[in-house]
CSV table of C-alpha atoms in Angstrom, one decimal:
chain,number,residue,atom,x,y,z
A,155,MET,CA,11.2,14.1,18.4
A,156,ALA,CA,12.5,16.1,15.8
A,157,ALA,CA,12.7,19.9,16.3
A,158,SER,CA,13.6,22.2,13.6
A,159,ALA,CA,13.5,25.7,15.0
A,160,GLY,CA,13.6,26.1,19.2
A,161,ASN,CA,11.0,24.4,20.4
A,162,THR,CA,8.5,24.0,17.4
A,163,ILE,CA,7.8,20.5,16.5
A,164,ASP,CA,8.5,19.5,12.4
A,165,PRO,CA,5.9,17.0,11.6
A,166,ILE,CA,7.7,16.3,8.5
A,167,HIS,CA,11.2,15.5,9.4
A,168,GLN,CA,9.6,11.7,10.1
A,169,PHE,CA,9.4,11.5,6.3
A,170,GLN,CA,12.7,12.4,5.8
A,171,VAL,CA,15.0,10.1,3.2
A,172,ASN,CA,18.2,10.0,4.8
A,173,LYS,CA,21.3,8.5,3.7
A,174,ILE,CA,22.9,5.4,5.4
A,175,ILE,CA,25.8,4.5,2.9
A,176,PRO,CA,26.2,6.8,-0.5
A,177,LEU,CA,27.0,5.0,-3.4
A,178,GLN,CA,27.6,6.0,-6.7
A,179,MET,CA,27.0,4.0,-10.1
A,180,PHE,CA,27.6,5.0,-13.4
A,181,GLY,CA,27.1,8.4,-12.7
A,182,HIS,CA,23.5,7.6,-10.7
A,183,ASP,CA,22.8,8.4,-6.9
A,184,VAL,CA,22.1,4.6,-5.8
A,185,SER,CA,23.1,5.3,-1.9
A,186,PHE,CA,21.2,2.6,0.6
A,187,THR,CA,18.8,5.0,2.6
A,188,ASN,CA,16.7,4.2,5.4
A,189,ALA,CA,13.9,3.8,3.3
A,190,SER,CA,16.4,0.6,1.5
A,191,LEU,CA,17.0,-0.2,5.5
A,192,PHE,CA,13.1,-0.4,5.9
A,193,MET,CA,12.3,-2.3,2.4
A,194,GLY,CA,15.1,-5.2,3.2
A,195,ILE,CA,13.3,-5.2,7.2
A,196,VAL,CA,9.6,-5.3,5.6
A,197,VAL,CA,11.1,-8.1,3.6
A,198,LEU,CA,12.7,-10.0,6.0
A,199,ALA,CA,9.3,-9.7,8.5
A,200,ILE,CA,7.5,-11.7,5.9
A,201,LEU,CA,9.8,-14.0,5.2
A,202,GLY,CA,10.2,-15.1,8.8
A,203,LEU,CA,6.2,-15.0,9.0
A,204,MET,CA,5.8,-17.4,6.1
A,205,VAL,CA,8.7,-19.7,6.3
A,206,TYR,CA,8.8,-20.3,10.2
A,207,GLY,CA,5.2,-20.0,10.4
A,208,THR,CA,4.4,-22.8,7.8
A,209,ARG,CA,7.6,-24.4,8.8
A,210,ALA,CA,6.0,-27.0,11.5
A,211,ARG,CA,2.7,-27.6,9.7
A,212,ALA,CA,0.9,-28.7,12.9
A,213,MET,CA,-2.4,-30.2,12.8
A,214,VAL,CA,-3.2,-27.7,15.7
A,215,PRO,CA,-1.4,-23.9,14.6
A,216,GLY,CA,0.5,-22.1,16.8
A,217,ARG,CA,0.3,-18.4,16.8
A,218,LEU,CA,2.9,-17.9,13.6
A,219,GLN,CA,1.3,-20.6,11.7
A,220,ALA,CA,-2.1,-19.2,12.4
A,221,ALA,CA,-1.0,-15.8,11.2
A,222,ALA,CA,0.3,-17.5,8.3
A,223,GLU,CA,-2.5,-19.4,7.4
A,224,MET,CA,-4.8,-16.2,8.0
A,225,SER,CA,-2.8,-14.3,5.5
A,226,TYR,CA,-2.7,-16.6,3.0
A,227,GLU,CA,-6.6,-17.5,3.1
A,228,PHE,CA,-7.3,-14.0,3.3
A,229,VAL,CA,-6.3,-12.7,0.4
A,230,ALA,CA,-6.7,-16.2,-1.4
A,231,SER,CA,-10.2,-15.4,-0.9
A,232,THR,CA,-10.5,-12.2,-1.9
A,233,VAL,CA,-8.7,-12.5,-5.2
A,234,ARG,CA,-11.0,-15.4,-6.1
A,235,GLY,CA,-14.6,-13.4,-4.8
A,236,THR,CA,-12.9,-10.6,-7.0
A,237,ALA,CA,-11.2,-11.9,-10.3
A,238,GLY,CA,-12.7,-15.7,-10.2
A,239,HIS,CA,-10.8,-18.9,-10.4
A,240,ASP,CA,-8.8,-17.5,-13.0
A,241,GLY,CA,-7.9,-14.6,-11.2
A,242,MET,CA,-5.5,-17.5,-8.6
A,243,ARG,CA,-2.8,-17.0,-10.8
A,244,PHE,CA,-2.1,-13.9,-10.0
A,245,PHE,CA,-2.5,-14.6,-6.5
A,246,PRO,CA,1.3,-14.6,-5.9
A,247,PHE,CA,1.3,-11.3,-7.2
A,248,VAL,CA,-1.1,-9.8,-5.3
A,249,PHE,CA,-0.2,-11.4,-1.9
A,250,SER,CA,3.0,-10.1,-1.9
A,251,LEU,CA,1.6,-6.3,-2.8
A,252,PHE,CA,-0.8,-7.1,0.4
A,253,MET,CA,1.6,-8.3,2.8
A,254,PHE,CA,4.3,-6.1,1.5
A,255,VAL,CA,1.9,-2.5,2.0
A,256,LEU,CA,0.4,-4.3,5.4
A,257,PHE,CA,3.9,-5.0,7.1
A,258,SER,CA,5.0,-1.3,5.6
A,259,ASN,CA,1.8,0.2,7.4
A,260,LEU,CA,2.4,-1.8,11.0
A,261,ILE,CA,6.2,-1.1,11.4
A,262,GLY,CA,5.9,2.3,10.6
A,263,LEU,CA,3.7,2.5,13.8
A,264,VAL,CA,6.5,1.8,15.6
A,265,PRO,CA,8.6,4.5,17.1
A,266,TYR,CA,11.7,5.8,15.4
A,267,THR,CA,11.4,3.4,12.4
A,268,PHE,CA,10.3,4.4,8.7
A,269,THR,CA,6.4,4.4,6.7
A,270,VAL,CA,8.0,3.1,3.3
A,271,THR,CA,4.6,3.4,2.1
A,272,SER,CA,4.4,7.1,3.3
A,273,GLN,CA,6.6,7.8,0.0
A,274,ILE,CA,4.7,8.9,-2.9
A,275,VAL,CA,7.5,7.3,-5.3
A,276,VAL,CA,6.9,3.8,-3.8
A,277,THR,CA,3.3,3.6,-3.9
A,278,PHE,CA,3.0,5.0,-7.4
A,279,ALA,CA,5.7,2.6,-8.5
A,280,PHE,CA,3.5,-0.4,-7.0
A,281,ALA,CA,0.5,1.2,-9.0
A,282,ALA,CA,2.1,1.5,-12.1
A,283,LEU,CA,3.2,-2.1,-11.8
A,284,VAL,CA,-0.4,-3.1,-11.2
A,285,ILE,CA,-1.7,-1.0,-14.4
A,286,LEU,CA,1.1,-2.1,-16.2
A,287,THR,CA,0.4,-5.5,-15.2
A,288,VAL,CA,-3.1,-5.4,-16.3
A,289,LEU,CA,-2.2,-3.5,-19.7
A,290,GLY,CA,0.0,-6.5,-20.3
A,291,TYR,CA,-2.1,-9.6,-19.9
A,292,GLY,CA,-4.9,-7.8,-21.2
A,293,PHE,CA,-3.1,-7.4,-24.6
A,294,TYR,CA,-1.3,-11.3,-24.3
A,295,LYS,CA,-4.6,-13.0,-23.6
A,296,HIS,CA,-7.2,-10.7,-25.1
A,297,GLY,CA,-5.6,-9.0,-28.4
A,298,LEU,CA,-7.3,-5.9,-29.4
A,299,HIS,CA,-10.1,-7.2,-27.8
A,300,PHE,CA,-8.8,-5.9,-24.4
A,301,LEU,CA,-10.2,-2.4,-26.2
A,302,LYS,CA,-13.5,-3.6,-25.3
A,303,LEU,CA,-12.9,-2.6,-21.8
A,304,PHE,CA,-13.5,0.9,-23.0
A,305,VAL,CA,-16.3,0.3,-25.0
A,306,PRO,CA,-19.8,-0.4,-22.7
A,307,SER,CA,-22.6,-2.0,-23.9
A,308,GLY,CA,-26.0,-0.9,-24.5
A,309,VAL,CA,-24.2,2.6,-25.0
A,310,SER,CA,-26.7,4.9,-27.6
A,311,PRO,CA,-24.4,5.5,-30.6
A,312,ALA,CA,-24.4,9.5,-30.0
A,313,LEU,CA,-23.2,8.7,-26.5
A,314,LEU,CA,-20.4,5.8,-27.5
A,315,TRP,CA,-17.6,8.7,-27.8
A,316,PHE,CA,-18.1,10.9,-24.6
A,317,VAL,CA,-18.5,7.2,-22.2
A,318,MET,CA,-15.4,5.6,-24.4
A,319,LEU,CA,-13.5,9.1,-23.4
A,320,ILE,CA,-15.2,8.8,-19.9
A,321,GLU,CA,-13.8,5.3,-19.6
A,322,ILE,CA,-10.4,6.1,-20.7
A,323,ILE,CA,-9.6,9.0,-18.3
A,324,SER,CA,-10.6,6.6,-15.1
A,325,PHE,CA,-8.4,3.7,-16.7
A,326,LEU,CA,-5.9,6.0,-16.8
A,327,SER,CA,-6.6,8.1,-13.0
A,328,ARG,CA,-6.1,4.3,-11.7
A,329,PRO,CA,-2.8,4.5,-10.9
A,330,ILE,CA,-3.2,8.5,-9.4
A,331,SER,CA,-5.5,7.3,-7.1
A,332,LEU,CA,-4.2,4.1,-6.3
A,333,SER,CA,-1.2,5.7,-5.3
A,334,VAL,CA,-2.2,9.0,-3.3
A,335,ARG,CA,-4.8,6.8,-1.5
A,336,LEU,CA,-2.4,4.8,0.7
A,337,PHE,CA,0.8,7.5,0.2
A,338,ALA,CA,-1.9,10.2,1.8
A,339,ASN,CA,-3.7,8.4,4.3
A,340,MET,CA,-0.4,7.2,6.3
A,341,LEU,CA,1.5,10.7,5.7
A,342,ALA,CA,-2.0,12.4,7.3
A,343,GLY,CA,-2.2,10.0,10.0
A,344,HIS,CA,1.8,10.0,11.0
A,345,ILE,CA,1.4,13.9,11.1
A,346,THR,CA,-1.5,13.7,13.6
A,347,LEU,CA,0.2,11.6,15.6
A,348,LYS,CA,3.2,13.5,15.6
A,349,VAL,CA,1.2,16.8,16.0
A,350,PHE,CA,-0.7,15.2,19.0
A,351,GLY,CA,2.8,14.0,20.5
A,352,GLY,CA,4.0,17.4,20.7
A,353,PHE,CA,1.0,18.7,22.5
A,354,VAL,CA,2.4,16.5,25.0
A,355,ALA,CA,5.8,17.3,25.1
A,356,MET,CA,5.1,20.8,25.2
A,357,LEU,CA,2.3,20.6,28.0
A,358,LEU,CA,4.8,18.4,30.1
A,359,GLY,CA,7.1,21.3,29.7
A,360,ALA,CA,5.0,24.3,30.4
A,361,GLY,CA,4.8,24.2,34.3
A,362,ALA,CA,1.4,24.5,35.7
A,363,TRP,CA,0.1,23.8,32.2
A,364,ALA,CA,1.6,20.3,32.7
A,365,ALA,CA,-1.9,19.0,34.1
A,366,LEU,CA,-3.2,19.0,30.6
A,367,ALA,CA,-0.7,16.9,29.5
A,368,PRO,CA,-2.7,13.6,29.7
A,369,LEU,CA,-5.7,15.1,27.6
A,370,PRO,CA,-3.3,15.2,23.7
A,371,LEU,CA,-1.6,12.3,25.2
A,372,LEU,CA,-5.2,10.2,25.3
A,373,GLY,CA,-5.5,11.7,22.1
A,374,VAL,CA,-2.4,9.7,20.8
A,375,VAL,CA,-3.9,6.8,22.1
A,376,ALA,CA,-6.9,6.8,20.3
A,377,LEU,CA,-5.6,8.1,17.0
A,378,THR,CA,-2.9,5.2,17.7
A,379,ALA,CA,-5.4,2.6,17.4
A,380,LEU,CA,-7.2,4.4,14.6
A,381,GLU,CA,-3.9,4.2,13.1
A,382,LEU,CA,-3.3,0.4,12.8
A,383,LEU,CA,-6.9,-0.2,11.4
A,384,VAL,CA,-6.3,2.3,9.2
A,385,ALA,CA,-3.0,0.2,7.9
A,386,VAL,CA,-5.1,-2.8,8.0
A,387,LEU,CA,-7.7,-1.5,6.1
A,388,GLN,CA,-5.3,0.4,3.4
A,389,ALA,CA,-3.5,-2.6,3.0
A,390,TYR,CA,-6.9,-4.7,1.9
A,391,VAL,CA,-8.0,-2.2,0.0
A,392,PHE,CA,-4.7,-2.2,-2.4
A,393,ALA,CA,-5.3,-5.3,-2.6
A,394,ILE,CA,-8.8,-5.5,-3.1
A,395,LEU,CA,-8.6,-2.7,-5.9
A,396,THR,CA,-5.4,-4.7,-7.6
A,397,CYS,CA,-7.8,-7.7,-8.0
A,398,VAL,CA,-10.3,-5.6,-9.4
A,399,TYR,CA,-8.6,-3.9,-12.3
A,400,LEU,CA,-6.9,-7.4,-12.8
A,401,ASN,CA,-10.4,-8.5,-13.6
A,402,ASP,CA,-10.7,-6.1,-15.9
A,403,ALA,CA,-7.8,-8.0,-17.7
A,404,ILE,CA,-9.4,-11.1,-17.4
A,405,HIS,CA,-13.0,-10.5,-17.9
A,406,PRO,CA,-12.9,-7.4,-20.1
A,407,GLY,CA,-16.1,-7.4,-21.8
A,408,HIS,CA,-18.6,-5.2,-19.8
């Protein structure tokens, strides 16, 4: 565990981005970092599951094939149930986001790894990509009629401008809420695990107090199970909200 001063445990150290291969290009820092490394690992892990899992195409699937098929069907049913049949054209996009967030969250639970989704710049980039896709497709498909998204039907003319303002603010806040939700959950969970792990280490080195070490250790085990649930749940939430936002681009009318 990383320590900041003396025996003090630093729970923030695990989120530090460190340069592995320093690189400069046209005056910009494009260094290969630990974040870059684990992004590559996440992509390779996903490719490994989908390529090797579906290679056999057995009638009775093995574990990898079952995992790959379950992932496909789970995301496909989510897209169809949220955005309808027309939403399936965005299936590759939603599936890629879901798998990347899921594998980033799960790999980040392994000790001495790096959690890519604990970086706000990563989660905000994904959220911005989702919103830009919604805007781009909405205007491409419907033109200015896409703006009906901000004009709810059945609203009194006296309140229409006020309601429109609320709708616009709500839409603009989507990338912020989408990115902060994922980032904050990963950050808070890992900090809590680090703190409880630090309690275990300090109690083990505290002489007579070492007998109390199993208490925070049990807390670490319980929190790890909870973090595993949160890792999967946050990937699902990110995917289903993406589908909800894409549905607004496909069917902009209220």
